[in-house]
């Protein structure tokens, strides 16, 4: 499977499981990945929160490449305020 076919499979997964539009923008996919990583569930997010969720997703996707590490979450619950950014 080449990269294009793999990407189409990823897009189809998001369409089927999250009712995204066909060929969703990368920001949509990153937002959903960020939500999954944070684990806070459905709620209202501010614009800054959404940017932070996208940042979390990018960190998660780059982590296997040893480019960055996931932000550390403090032990007092699932909240964007509990995430801090650092570089390895």
C-alpha positions as CSV (number, residue, x, y, z in Angstrom):
1,X,0.0,0.0,0.0
2,X,1.5,3.4,-1.0
3,X,1.1,6.6,1.0
4,X,-1.8,7.9,-1.0
5,X,-3.8,4.7,-0.5
6,X,-2.9,4.7,3.2
7,X,-4.1,8.3,3.6
8,X,-7.4,7.5,1.9
9,X,-7.9,4.7,4.3
10,X,-7.3,7.1,7.2
11,X,-9.7,9.6,5.8
12,X,-12.3,6.8,5.3
13,X,-11.9,5.8,9.0
14,X,-12.6,9.3,10.2
15,X,-15.6,9.6,7.8
16,X,-17.1,6.3,9.1
17,X,-16.3,6.8,12.8
18,X,-16.6,10.6,13.4
19,X,-19.0,11.6,10.6
20,X,-16.4,14.0,9.2
21,X,-16.9,15.5,5.7
22,X,-15.3,13.7,2.7
23,X,-11.6,14.7,2.5
24,X,-11.7,16.6,5.8
25,X,-9.1,19.3,6.4
26,X,-6.0,18.1,8.3
27,X,-7.0,20.4,11.2
28,X,-10.1,18.4,11.7
29,X,-8.2,15.2,11.9
30,X,-5.6,16.7,14.2
31,X,-8.3,18.1,16.5
32,X,-9.9,14.6,16.8
33,X,-6.5,13.0,17.5
34,X,-5.9,15.7,20.2
35,X,-9.2,15.0,21.8
36,X,-8.4,11.3,21.9
37,X,-5.0,11.9,23.5
38,X,-6.4,14.3,26.1
39,X,-9.2,12.0,26.9
40,X,-11.5,14.7,28.2
41,X,-14.6,13.8,26.1
42,X,-17.1,16.0,24.5
43,X,-17.4,19.6,25.8
44,X,-17.1,23.2,24.7
45,X,-13.6,24.3,23.8
46,X,-12.3,27.8,23.3
47,X,-10.3,28.7,20.3
48,X,-7.1,28.5,22.3
49,X,-8.1,25.1,23.6
50,X,-8.6,23.9,20.0
51,X,-5.2,25.1,19.0
52,X,-3.7,23.3,22.1
53,X,-5.5,20.1,21.1
54,X,-4.1,20.3,17.6
55,X,-0.6,20.8,19.2
56,X,-1.1,17.7,21.3
57,X,-2.0,15.7,18.2
58,X,1.1,17.0,16.3
59,X,3.3,16.0,19.3
60,X,1.7,12.6,19.4
61,X,2.3,12.0,15.7
62,X,5.9,13.2,15.8
63,X,6.8,11.3,18.9
64,X,7.6,8.0,17.1
65,X,10.1,9.9,14.9
66,X,11.9,11.1,18.0
67,X,11.3,14.7,17.0
68,X,9.3,15.7,20.0
69,X,7.8,14.2,23.1
70,X,4.2,14.3,24.3
71,X,3.5,17.1,26.8
72,X,3.3,15.9,30.4
73,X,-0.1,15.8,32.1
74,X,-0.2,16.6,35.7
75,X,-2.1,14.2,38.0
76,X,-5.0,16.5,38.8
77,X,-7.3,15.5,36.0
78,X,-7.9,15.8,32.3
79,X,-7.7,19.4,31.4
80,X,-5.8,21.5,28.8
81,X,-4.5,23.6,31.6
82,X,-2.7,20.6,32.9
83,X,-0.6,20.1,29.8
84,X,2.8,21.7,29.5
85,X,5.0,21.7,26.4
86,X,8.6,20.6,26.4
87,X,11.2,19.5,23.9
88,X,13.3,16.4,24.3
